[in-house]
Amino acid sequence: MITTIEKNEMICENLKRDMSGELCFANMPLTPLAKKYGTPLYLYDEERIRQRCRTYLAAVRETFGEDAQVLYASKAASFKRIYEIMKEEGMGTDVVSRGEIYTAGLADFPLERAYFHSNNKTDEDIAYAIKAGVGYFVVDNSEELFAIDEIAGRQRKRQKILLRITPGIDPHTYAAVATGKVDSKFGSAIETGQAEEITALALSLPSVELCGFHCHVGSQIFDSEVYLATTRVMLKFTKDIYDSLGFMAKELDIGGGWGVRYVKEQPTIDIAENIKKVGAAMKAYACELRIELPKISFEPGRSIVADAGLTLYTVGTVKRIPGYKSYVSVDGGMTDNPRFALYGSPYTILPVAGDVPEDYELCSVVGRCCESGDILQENVPMPRDIKRGDLLACLTTGAYHYSMASNYNKIPRPPVVMLADGESYVAVKRESPEHLAALDV
Ligand code: LLP
């Protein structure tokens, strides 16, 4: 595991220090934002999000043609404003629950560009999504397929679907995000014959229209070999199905997963280059197999929003245990960022006021929950005079932070504030204890 032991790392272009040493994000100094909105505070650099969408869209269209699509995996960060931005940028979206579909709807996101995932869609979810006009269901298993067919039939609709296929690829990242292996809870595996079975079944049902296949092998992937191997398996499967069932897939969604840089030791991935590389290999292999390349879509979440996000905290208790350890506690923690507690994920945490001096102290930055595992990061270089009231910034928190936040210890979730053209505006308000108790009867 990589820990944050280097200091003063500007790991993304949208970060810098001004003349006074103050940390700036999206060209805005952070202290005034903390004063205006309070902490903990989620900040998003809107321009960065838009840039990432444009990079993806330009690369997939240049590589695969104008009908190729990029679906923002909205589990990474799901709130009304983000769906508005995705709509404006011409993106599609991946949704996994009624809540995400509802929120996308609030933003008037064109739901025909939404792909409904999940390994266990309830009957209520299915009925809701069909009624809402969700374009595609990504069907996980045959039980669900029967349910969709029946519910669509009842609504007198023919629902477009893709089938989620498990290609048997291990992305070698962390277990919680490896989803392409045969024993995964997601999808139908090629190796066991279930992928072919569910394809035959889908073709036999009256109220679903099989459009093609989907796969997603994992997340935080840096090695393009994973995509080369995955797309090979999927194209071979496409060809085999054509040979055995006479069905030629019109669409192939190859999921998300590209990694982002949380700490200096990790690389920054050139998305456009990688897409071109994967595209060239897919075209060559499709040619070899003598099939036409289906319409291609990608489904990135993390790499669209992660480095467009930053969390600001205020330092509270600083505790030194002589001969053992030093703790810097902040006013957030595992409730707004559970990723270190869950996966041991590395982060860069920086003081806002100025650079970390040469003579730094390694500290654990911890939260305020009643739980020892409430750690944001260990071995963080901190100034020796760090004290109550100082501001800290945790970088790269745009993906899987707001969306994975909890109210453990009845701690309200921070607001989401967007930064654009030197201005700031609230996209999601700060929760209050009253919000948290609002459903208590
Ligand atoms: N498509 C599907 C079907 C997915 O399951 C996911 C992520 C994505 C696309 C987007 O993957 P991305 O581009 O964001 O890597 N909570 C974990 C990540 C879970 C990812 C779940 N699926 C974390 O914080 O690392």
Tab-separated table of C-alpha atoms and ligand atoms in Angstrom:
chain	number	residue	atom	x	y	z
A	1	MET	CA	0.000	0.000	0.000
A	2	ILE	CA	1.244	3.476	-0.819
A	3	THR	CA	1.196	5.985	2.012
A	4	THR	CA	1.579	9.729	1.827
A	5	ILE	CA	5.115	10.333	3.011
A	6	GLU	CA	6.219	12.880	0.445
A	7	LYS	CA	5.374	16.476	1.168
A	8	ASN	CA	4.054	19.457	-0.806
A	9	GLU	CA	2.595	17.459	-3.622
A	10	MET	CA	0.598	19.289	-6.257
A	11	ILE	CA	-0.715	16.119	-7.792
A	12	CYS	CA	-3.167	17.728	-10.198
A	13	GLU	CA	-3.005	20.823	-12.431
A	14	ASN	CA	-5.920	22.514	-10.680
A	15	LEU	CA	-3.899	22.931	-7.452
A	16	LYS	CA	-1.298	25.537	-6.685
A	17	ARG	CA	-0.010	27.811	-3.932
A	18	ASP	CA	-0.316	31.576	-4.294
A	19	MET	CA	2.397	34.098	-3.377
A	20	SER	CA	1.489	33.926	0.288
A	21	GLY	CA	1.723	30.130	0.285
A	22	GLU	CA	-2.044	29.632	0.502
A	23	LEU	CA	-3.360	26.544	-1.260
A	24	CYS	CA	-5.615	27.350	-4.219
A	25	PHE	CA	-7.988	24.978	-5.988
A	26	ALA	CA	-9.562	25.835	-9.335
A	27	ASN	CA	-7.734	29.172	-9.002
A	28	MET	CA	-9.496	30.026	-5.750
A	29	PRO	CA	-7.789	30.395	-2.361
A	30	LEU	CA	-9.260	27.968	0.142
A	31	THR	CA	-9.385	29.977	3.381
A	32	PRO	CA	-12.133	32.369	2.177
A	33	LEU	CA	-14.187	29.363	1.016
A	34	ALA	CA	-13.844	27.735	4.436
A	35	LYS	CA	-14.955	31.014	6.032
A	36	LYS	CA	-17.916	31.392	3.717
A	37	TYR	CA	-19.260	27.822	3.816
A	38	GLY	CA	-17.736	26.314	6.963
A	39	THR	CA	-15.978	22.963	7.187
A	40	PRO	CA	-15.936	20.083	6.492
A	41	LEU	CA	-16.621	21.102	2.932
A	42	TYR	CA	-16.662	19.249	-0.360
A	43	LEU	CA	-15.447	21.410	-3.225
A	44	TYR	CA	-15.705	20.635	-6.946
A	45	ASP	CA	-13.846	22.248	-9.807
A	46	GLU	CA	-16.588	22.422	-12.441
A	47	GLU	CA	-14.249	23.175	-15.323
A	48	ARG	CA	-12.178	20.096	-14.517
A	49	ILE	CA	-15.286	17.878	-14.648
A	50	ARG	CA	-16.267	19.377	-17.990
A	51	GLN	CA	-12.745	18.955	-19.340
A	52	ARG	CA	-12.742	15.265	-18.416
A	53	CYS	CA	-16.084	14.710	-20.137
A	54	ARG	CA	-14.784	16.428	-23.276
A	55	THR	CA	-11.553	14.448	-23.251
A	56	TYR	CA	-13.462	11.180	-23.025
A	57	LEU	CA	-16.083	12.088	-25.604
A	58	ALA	CA	-13.551	13.383	-28.127
A	59	ALA	CA	-11.353	10.302	-27.701
A	60	VAL	CA	-14.124	7.712	-28.007
A	61	ARG	CA	-15.702	9.438	-31.000
A	62	GLU	CA	-12.394	9.871	-32.765
A	63	THR	CA	-11.556	6.234	-32.105
A	64	PHE	CA	-14.878	4.478	-32.530
A	65	GLY	CA	-17.034	6.894	-34.527
A	66	GLU	CA	-19.764	9.399	-33.770
A	67	ASP	CA	-22.212	6.921	-32.253
A	68	ALA	CA	-19.773	5.867	-29.501
A	69	GLN	CA	-20.885	7.076	-26.077
A	70	VAL	CA	-19.488	7.864	-22.653
A	71	LEU	CA	-21.724	7.093	-19.702
A	72	TYR	CA	-20.841	8.854	-16.485
A	73	ALA	CA	-21.001	6.247	-13.682
A	74	SER	CA	-22.962	8.413	-11.317
A	75	LYS	CA	-22.321	6.238	-8.260
A	76	ALA	CA	-19.036	8.170	-8.108
A	77	ALA	CA	-20.915	11.358	-7.213
A	78	SER	CA	-24.650	11.652	-7.576
A	79	PHE	CA	-26.432	14.952	-7.061
A	80	LYS	CA	-28.686	17.069	-9.216
A	81	ARG	CA	-26.054	19.528	-10.425
A	82	ILE	CA	-23.703	16.804	-11.624
A	83	TYR	CA	-26.446	15.332	-13.828
A	84	GLU	CA	-27.086	18.830	-15.226
A	85	ILE	CA	-23.414	19.116	-16.124
A	86	MET	CA	-23.476	15.653	-17.725
A	87	LYS	CA	-26.559	16.613	-19.713
A	88	GLU	CA	-24.906	19.825	-20.900
A	89	GLU	CA	-21.780	17.926	-21.928
A	90	GLY	CA	-23.754	15.366	-23.928
A	91	MET	CA	-22.806	12.429	-21.717
A	92	GLY	CA	-24.907	9.361	-20.971
A	93	THR	CA	-25.098	8.056	-17.422
A	94	ASP	CA	-24.957	4.816	-15.478
A	95	VAL	CA	-27.467	4.662	-12.639
A	96	VAL	CA	-27.828	1.913	-10.052
A	97	SER	CA	-30.878	2.760	-8.027
A	98	ARG	CA	-34.210	4.474	-7.994
A	99	GLY	CA	-32.551	7.300	-6.044
A	100	GLU	CA	-30.046	7.939	-8.807
A	101	ILE	CA	-32.740	7.758	-11.494
A	102	TYR	CA	-34.914	10.148	-9.520
A	103	THR	CA	-32.056	12.617	-9.008
A	104	ALA	CA	-31.103	12.458	-12.693
A	105	GLY	CA	-34.765	13.133	-13.478
A	106	LEU	CA	-34.727	16.225	-11.249
A	107	ALA	CA	-31.948	17.555	-13.451
A	108	ASP	CA	-34.020	16.816	-16.580
A	109	PHE	CA	-31.307	14.440	-17.637
A	110	PRO	CA	-32.492	12.691	-20.825
A	111	LEU	CA	-33.182	9.282	-19.325
A	112	GLU	CA	-33.048	7.570	-22.695
A	113	ARG	CA	-29.277	8.036	-22.243
A	114	ALA	CA	-29.362	6.301	-18.836
A	115	TYR	CA	-28.206	2.707	-18.299
A	116	PHE	CA	-29.681	1.012	-15.267
A	117	HIS	CA	-27.215	-1.286	-13.467
A	118	SER	CA	-27.213	-3.262	-10.186
A	119	ASN	CA	-27.026	-6.965	-9.435
A	120	ASN	CA	-30.349	-6.958	-7.627
A	121	LYS	CA	-32.956	-4.640	-9.033
A	122	THR	CA	-36.158	-4.909	-7.055
A	123	ASP	CA	-39.521	-5.232	-8.812
A	124	GLU	CA	-40.313	-1.696	-7.635
A	125	ASP	CA	-37.038	-0.382	-9.096
A	126	ILE	CA	-37.739	-2.120	-12.388
A	127	ALA	CA	-41.279	-0.775	-12.680
A	128	TYR	CA	-40.115	2.719	-11.731
A	129	ALA	CA	-37.239	2.749	-14.210
A	130	ILE	CA	-39.319	1.466	-17.126
A	131	LYS	CA	-42.008	4.027	-16.389
A	132	ALA	CA	-39.420	6.806	-16.094
A	133	GLY	CA	-38.161	5.942	-19.588
A	134	VAL	CA	-34.681	4.708	-18.692
A	135	GLY	CA	-33.069	3.869	-22.028
A	136	TYR	CA	-31.316	0.638	-21.187
A	137	PHE	CA	-31.274	-1.941	-18.449
A	138	VAL	CA	-27.982	-3.704	-17.916
A	139	VAL	CA	-29.308	-7.094	-16.903
A	140	ASP	CA	-27.305	-9.007	-14.350
A	141	ASN	CA	-28.907	-12.458	-14.237
A	142	SER	CA	-31.758	-14.542	-15.607
A	143	GLU	CA	-34.041	-14.123	-12.611
A	144	GLU	CA	-33.911	-10.382	-13.158
A	145	LEU	CA	-34.373	-10.830	-16.879
A	146	PHE	CA	-37.688	-12.626	-16.314
A	147	ALA	CA	-38.805	-9.863	-13.952
A	148	ILE	CA	-37.948	-7.100	-16.450
A	149	ASP	CA	-39.695	-8.926	-19.261
A	150	GLU	CA	-42.813	-9.397	-17.184
A	151	ILE	CA	-42.957	-5.845	-15.820
A	152	ALA	CA	-42.199	-4.286	-19.225
A	153	GLY	CA	-44.934	-6.488	-20.720
A	154	ARG	CA	-47.388	-5.243	-18.117
A	155	GLN	CA	-46.498	-1.658	-19.034
A	156	ARG	CA	-46.865	-2.606	-22.725
A	157	LYS	CA	-43.282	-1.682	-23.440
A	158	ARG	CA	-40.339	-3.414	-25.040
A	159	GLN	CA	-37.323	-2.545	-22.877
A	160	LYS	CA	-33.879	-2.259	-24.433
A	161	ILE	CA	-31.295	-4.258	-22.550
A	162	LEU	CA	-27.626	-5.137	-22.443
A	163	LEU	CA	-26.475	-8.263	-20.636
A	164	ARG	CA	-23.762	-7.936	-18.017
A	165	ILE	CA	-21.145	-10.512	-18.858
A	166	THR	CA	-18.350	-11.638	-16.532
A	167	PRO	CA	-15.274	-12.046	-18.690
A	168	GLY	CA	-13.148	-13.763	-16.045
A	169	ILE	CA	-10.549	-11.025	-15.770
A	170	ASP	CA	-8.883	-10.078	-12.493
A	171	PRO	CA	-7.799	-6.416	-12.605
A	172	HIS	CA	-5.420	-6.914	-9.628
A	173	THR	CA	-6.464	-3.781	-7.806
A	174	TYR	CA	-8.303	-4.195	-4.495
A	175	ALA	CA	-10.777	-6.951	-3.757
A	176	ALA	CA	-13.743	-4.660	-3.111
A	177	VAL	CA	-13.672	-3.323	-6.672
A	178	ALA	CA	-12.695	-6.455	-8.637
A	179	THR	CA	-15.878	-7.329	-10.487
A	180	GLY	CA	-14.798	-9.193	-13.590
A	181	LYS	CA	-13.763	-12.472	-11.981
A	182	VAL	CA	-15.906	-15.570	-12.496
A	183	ASP	CA	-16.845	-15.772	-8.803
A	184	SER	CA	-18.039	-12.137	-8.736
A	185	LYS	CA	-21.542	-11.313	-7.554
A	186	PHE	CA	-21.999	-9.358	-10.782
A	187	GLY	CA	-23.073	-10.629	-14.154
A	188	SER	CA	-23.199	-13.960	-15.942
A	189	ALA	CA	-19.925	-15.722	-16.570
A	190	ILE	CA	-18.709	-16.843	-19.965
A	191	GLU	CA	-16.680	-19.659	-18.443
A	192	THR	CA	-19.660	-21.379	-16.794
A	193	GLY	CA	-21.867	-21.182	-19.873
A	194	GLN	CA	-24.315	-18.888	-18.062
A	195	ALA	CA	-23.501	-15.970	-20.355
A	196	GLU	CA	-24.618	-17.913	-23.397
A	197	GLU	CA	-27.673	-19.241	-21.561
A	198	ILE	CA	-28.864	-15.791	-20.575
A	199	THR	CA	-28.299	-14.535	-24.132
A	200	ALA	CA	-30.508	-17.289	-25.522
A	201	LEU	CA	-33.102	-16.527	-22.881
A	202	ALA	CA	-33.081	-12.785	-23.639
A	203	LEU	CA	-33.607	-13.525	-27.326
A	204	SER	CA	-36.644	-15.653	-26.511
A	205	LEU	CA	-38.523	-13.118	-24.378
A	206	PRO	CA	-41.118	-10.818	-25.959
A	207	SER	CA	-40.823	-7.619	-23.898
A	208	VAL	CA	-37.077	-7.093	-23.924
A	209	GLU	CA	-34.929	-6.076	-26.865
A	210	LEU	CA	-31.406	-7.395	-26.577
A	211	CYS	CA	-28.991	-4.748	-27.883
A	212	GLY	CA	-25.676	-6.163	-26.778
A	213	PHE	CA	-23.306	-6.814	-23.923
A	214	HIS	CA	-21.697	-5.048	-21.010
A	215	CYS	CA	-18.745	-5.769	-18.768
A	216	HIS	CA	-16.899	-3.930	-16.032
A	217	VAL	CA	-13.889	-5.632	-14.517
A	218	GLY	CA	-12.853	-3.285	-11.732
A	219	SER	CA	-11.824	0.152	-10.617
A	220	GLN	CA	-8.660	2.221	-10.068
A	221	ILE	CA	-6.952	0.373	-12.950
A	222	PHE	CA	-3.686	1.806	-14.286
A	223	ASP	CA	-2.695	-0.971	-16.647
A	224	SER	CA	-4.221	-0.778	-20.126
A	225	GLU	CA	-3.415	-4.496	-20.537
A	226	VAL	CA	-6.507	-5.141	-18.403
A	227	TYR	CA	-8.671	-3.422	-21.035
A	228	LEU	CA	-6.861	-5.106	-23.902
A	229	ALA	CA	-7.487	-8.516	-22.342
A	230	THR	CA	-11.091	-7.710	-21.409
A	231	THR	CA	-12.102	-6.373	-24.802
A	232	ARG	CA	-10.535	-9.395	-26.495
A	233	VAL	CA	-12.615	-11.735	-24.375
A	234	MET	CA	-15.752	-9.695	-25.028
A	235	LEU	CA	-15.222	-9.565	-28.790
A	236	LYS	CA	-14.562	-13.290	-28.893
A	237	PHE	CA	-17.755	-13.853	-26.907
A	238	THR	CA	-19.663	-11.581	-29.326
A	239	LYS	CA	-18.405	-13.650	-32.237
A	240	ASP	CA	-19.108	-16.979	-30.506
A	241	ILE	CA	-22.667	-15.889	-29.766
A	242	TYR	CA	-23.129	-14.895	-33.384
A	243	ASP	CA	-21.923	-18.330	-34.436
A	244	SER	CA	-24.011	-20.231	-31.918
A	245	LEU	CA	-27.220	-18.159	-31.697
A	246	GLY	CA	-27.094	-15.998	-34.814
A	247	PHE	CA	-27.299	-12.840	-32.695
A	248	MET	CA	-24.890	-10.038	-33.551
A	249	ALA	CA	-24.502	-7.516	-30.725
A	250	LYS	CA	-25.160	-3.938	-31.789
A	251	GLU	CA	-23.606	-2.476	-28.654
A	252	LEU	CA	-20.696	-3.238	-26.399
A	253	ASP	CA	-20.230	-1.330	-23.156
A	254	ILE	CA	-16.796	-1.944	-21.703
A	255	GLY	CA	-17.349	-0.362	-18.317
A	256	GLY	CA	-15.292	2.125	-16.383
A	257	GLY	CA	-12.357	1.719	-14.070
A	258	TRP	CA	-9.499	3.955	-15.163
A	259	GLY	CA	-7.344	4.894	-12.202
A	260	VAL	CA	-6.649	8.336	-10.826
A	261	ARG	CA	-3.752	9.844	-8.975
A	262	TYR	CA	-4.299	10.158	-5.229
A	263	VAL	CA	-0.608	10.425	-4.305
A	264	LYS	CA	2.562	11.414	-6.101
A	265	GLU	CA	3.716	7.801	-6.470
A	266	GLN	CA	0.756	7.046	-8.738
A	267	PRO	CA	0.757	8.016	-12.407
A	268	THR	CA	-1.654	10.329	-14.178
A	269	ILE	CA	-3.336	8.335	-16.901
A	270	ASP	CA	-3.596	9.758	-20.388
A	271	ILE	CA	-7.200	8.782	-21.051
A	272	ALA	CA	-7.205	9.725	-24.744
A	273	GLU	CA	-4.040	7.715	-25.434
A	274	ASN	CA	-5.423	4.681	-23.629
A	275	ILE	CA	-8.725	4.785	-25.457
A	276	LYS	CA	-6.903	4.997	-28.773
A	277	LYS	CA	-4.697	2.071	-27.825
A	278	VAL	CA	-7.639	-0.086	-26.787
A	279	GLY	CA	-9.557	1.023	-29.880
A	280	ALA	CA	-6.762	0.059	-32.255
A	281	ALA	CA	-6.487	-3.388	-30.672
A	282	MET	CA	-10.254	-3.897	-30.784
A	283	LYS	CA	-10.479	-2.929	-34.437
A	284	ALA	CA	-7.658	-5.274	-35.376
A	285	TYR	CA	-9.172	-8.156	-33.429
A	286	ALA	CA	-12.678	-7.547	-34.794
A	287	CYS	CA	-11.155	-7.688	-38.264
A	288	GLU	CA	-9.437	-10.960	-37.427
A	289	LEU	CA	-12.726	-12.377	-36.128
A	290	ARG	CA	-14.507	-11.019	-39.211
A	291	ILE	CA	-17.117	-9.137	-37.242
A	292	GLU	CA	-18.084	-5.487	-37.283
A	293	LEU	CA	-17.243	-3.553	-34.182
A	294	PRO	CA	-20.482	-2.887	-32.264
A	295	LYS	CA	-21.329	0.612	-30.998
A	296	ILE	CA	-18.886	1.128	-28.126
A	297	SER	CA	-19.492	2.814	-24.802
A	298	PHE	CA	-17.304	3.491	-21.804
A	299	GLU	CA	-18.574	4.060	-18.290
A	300	PRO	CA	-16.065	6.060	-16.260
A	301	GLY	CA	-16.918	7.434	-12.847
A	302	ARG	CA	-13.793	8.048	-10.814
A	303	SER	CA	-11.714	9.436	-13.671
A	304	ILE	CA	-14.409	12.013	-14.480
A	305	VAL	CA	-14.793	13.531	-11.030
A	306	ALA	CA	-12.080	12.377	-8.598
A	307	ASP	CA	-9.442	15.053	-9.075
A	308	ALA	CA	-12.147	17.668	-9.581
A	309	GLY	CA	-12.886	17.274	-5.870
A	310	LEU	CA	-11.202	18.333	-2.650
A	311	THR	CA	-12.344	18.234	0.979
A	312	LEU	CA	-11.545	21.024	3.411
A	313	TYR	CA	-11.323	20.353	7.144
A	314	THR	CA	-10.555	22.333	10.266
A	315	VAL	CA	-8.074	20.870	12.720
A	316	GLY	CA	-9.340	20.229	16.247
A	317	THR	CA	-7.425	18.213	18.825
A	318	VAL	CA	-3.726	17.590	18.188
A	319	LYS	CA	-2.550	14.734	20.385
A	320	ARG	CA	1.052	13.623	20.796
A	321	ILE	CA	1.742	10.326	22.551
A	322	PRO	CA	5.476	10.556	23.305
A	323	GLY	CA	7.432	7.650	21.857
A	324	TYR	CA	4.353	6.418	19.967
A	325	LYS	CA	2.310	8.516	17.627
A	326	SER	CA	0.836	11.924	16.867
A	327	TYR	CA	-2.749	12.471	15.900
A	328	VAL	CA	-4.227	15.449	14.105
A	329	SER	CA	-8.017	15.313	14.407
A	330	VAL	CA	-10.269	17.071	11.938
A	331	ASP	CA	-13.948	17.988	11.984
A	332	GLY	CA	-14.863	15.297	9.432
A	333	GLY	CA	-13.581	11.742	9.019
A	334	MET	CA	-14.908	8.357	7.948
A	335	THR	CA	-18.400	9.807	7.636
A	336	ASP	CA	-17.397	12.013	4.691
A	337	ASN	CA	-14.529	9.785	3.524
A	338	PRO	CA	-14.754	6.087	4.397
A	339	ARG	CA	-12.181	5.024	1.806
A	340	PHE	CA	-9.155	4.634	4.052
A	341	ALA	CA	-11.226	2.738	6.613
A	342	LEU	CA	-12.661	0.496	3.883
A	343	TYR	CA	-9.793	0.007	1.462
A	344	GLY	CA	-6.701	1.568	3.034
A	345	SER	CA	-6.724	4.055	0.159
A	346	PRO	CA	-3.843	6.522	-0.058
A	347	TYR	CA	-4.475	10.272	0.042
A	348	THR	CA	-2.525	13.475	-0.077
A	349	ILE	CA	-3.443	15.804	2.781
A	350	LEU	CA	-1.944	19.294	2.836
A	351	PRO	CA	-2.058	22.279	5.177
A	352	VAL	CA	-3.900	25.125	3.498
A	353	ALA	CA	-1.925	28.063	4.946
A	354	GLY	CA	1.500	27.162	3.612
A	355	ASP	CA	3.933	24.464	2.556
A	356	VAL	CA	4.910	21.701	4.942
A	357	PRO	CA	8.326	22.737	6.325
A	358	GLU	CA	11.436	20.564	5.868
A	359	ASP	CA	11.265	19.681	9.533
A	360	TYR	CA	7.856	18.035	9.419
A	361	GLU	CA	6.254	15.550	11.749
A	362	LEU	CA	4.501	12.391	10.528
A	363	CYS	CA	0.980	12.307	11.920
A	364	SER	CA	-2.175	10.264	11.590
A	365	VAL	CA	-4.975	12.462	10.361
A	366	VAL	CA	-8.119	11.163	12.017
A	367	GLY	CA	-11.786	12.036	12.203
A	368	ARG	CA	-14.157	12.710	15.037
A	369	CYS	CA	-16.176	9.497	15.096
A	370	CYS	CA	-16.276	7.216	18.097
A	371	GLU	CA	-14.243	4.563	16.325
A	372	SER	CA	-10.497	3.848	16.254
A	373	GLY	CA	-10.683	3.000	12.556
A	374	ASP	CA	-11.860	6.526	11.805
A	375	ILE	CA	-8.637	7.438	10.037
A	376	LEU	CA	-8.267	9.543	6.907
A	377	GLN	CA	-4.597	8.769	6.426
A	378	GLU	CA	-1.510	7.654	8.338
A	379	ASN	CA	2.020	9.066	8.087
A	380	VAL	CA	1.009	12.464	6.798
A	381	PRO	CA	3.766	15.097	6.936
A	382	MET	CA	2.459	17.981	9.035
A	383	PRO	CA	4.051	21.195	10.316
A	384	ARG	CA	5.207	20.751	13.931
A	385	ASP	CA	3.148	23.760	14.983
A	386	ILE	CA	-0.109	22.428	13.505
A	387	LYS	CA	-2.892	23.523	15.831
A	388	ARG	CA	-6.599	23.779	16.480
A	389	GLY	CA	-8.257	26.028	13.888
A	390	ASP	CA	-5.777	25.356	11.052
A	391	LEU	CA	-7.218	24.224	7.743
A	392	LEU	CA	-6.299	20.980	5.968
A	393	ALA	CA	-7.160	19.936	2.430
A	394	CYS	CA	-7.578	16.305	1.451
A	395	LEU	CA	-7.038	16.045	-2.301
A	396	THR	CA	-8.761	13.946	-4.955
A	397	THR	CA	-12.024	13.451	-3.099
A	398	GLY	CA	-14.451	13.958	-5.970
A	399	ALA	CA	-15.307	10.276	-6.464
A	400	TYR	CA	-16.921	7.949	-3.936
A	401	HIS	CA	-16.853	10.464	-1.093
A	402	TYR	CA	-20.071	12.463	-1.100
A	403	SER	CA	-21.782	9.379	-2.549
A	404	MET	CA	-20.418	7.076	0.163
A	405	ALA	CA	-20.813	9.480	3.071
A	406	SER	CA	-22.765	8.324	6.097
A	407	ASN	CA	-24.385	9.820	9.152
A	408	TYR	CA	-22.605	7.592	11.657
A	409	ASN	CA	-22.698	9.209	15.102
A	410	LYS	CA	-25.492	11.397	13.684
A	411	ILE	CA	-22.880	13.528	11.963
A	412	PRO	CA	-24.440	15.680	9.225
A	413	ARG	CA	-22.908	15.420	5.761
A	414	PRO	CA	-20.929	18.384	4.419
A	415	PRO	CA	-22.305	20.559	1.649
A	416	VAL	CA	-21.127	20.327	-1.946
A	417	VAL	CA	-19.854	23.627	-3.297
A	418	MET	CA	-18.950	24.072	-6.954
A	419	LEU	CA	-16.184	26.380	-8.155
A	420	ALA	CA	-16.470	27.890	-11.619
A	421	ASP	CA	-14.829	30.937	-13.199
A	422	GLY	CA	-13.594	32.248	-9.871
A	423	GLU	CA	-17.061	32.019	-8.305
A	424	SER	CA	-18.536	29.496	-5.909
A	425	TYR	CA	-22.073	28.197	-5.518
A	426	VAL	CA	-23.807	25.565	-3.419
A	427	ALA	CA	-24.889	22.407	-5.252
A	428	VAL	CA	-25.920	20.449	-2.140
A	429	LYS	CA	-26.688	22.161	1.159
A	430	ARG	CA	-25.079	21.233	4.463
A	431	GLU	CA	-27.139	18.765	6.478
A	432	SER	CA	-28.246	19.688	9.947
A	433	PRO	CA	-29.146	17.550	12.974
A	434	GLU	CA	-32.783	18.437	12.181
A	435	HIS	CA	-32.458	16.832	8.724
A	436	LEU	CA	-31.060	13.730	10.352
A	437	ALA	CA	-33.950	13.435	12.761
A	438	ALA	CA	-36.602	14.455	10.228
A	439	LEU	CA	-37.816	10.908	9.612
A	440	ASP	CA	-37.894	9.874	13.263
A	441	VAL	CA	-41.502	9.437	14.456
B	1	LLP	N1	-19.558	0.680	-14.383
B	1	LLP	C1	-19.913	-0.199	-13.433
B	1	LLP	C2	-20.823	-1.260	-13.773
B	1	LLP	C3	-19.382	-0.090	-12.150
B	1	LLP	O1	-19.715	-0.973	-11.236
B	1	LLP	C4	-18.505	0.966	-11.840
B	1	LLP	C5	-17.950	1.119	-10.500
B	1	LLP	C6	-18.181	1.885	-12.851
B	1	LLP	C7	-18.723	1.712	-14.114
B	1	LLP	C8	-17.273	3.055	-12.626
B	1	LLP	O2	-15.994	2.676	-12.253
B	1	LLP	P1	-14.868	3.809	-12.061
B	1	LLP	O3	-14.606	4.413	-13.411
B	1	LLP	O4	-15.411	4.797	-11.113
B	1	LLP	O5	-13.724	3.078	-11.512
B	1	LLP	N2	-16.382	2.560	-3.833
B	1	LLP	C9	-15.189	2.145	-4.522
B	1	LLP	C10	-15.419	2.066	-5.999
B	1	LLP	C11	-16.527	1.142	-6.374
B	1	LLP	C12	-16.716	1.081	-7.869
B	1	LLP	C13	-17.994	0.425	-8.180
B	1	LLP	N3	-18.286	0.336	-9.559
B	1	LLP	C14	-14.060	3.101	-4.203
B	1	LLP	O6	-14.295	4.070	-3.523
B	1	LLP	O7	-12.932	2.860	-4.624
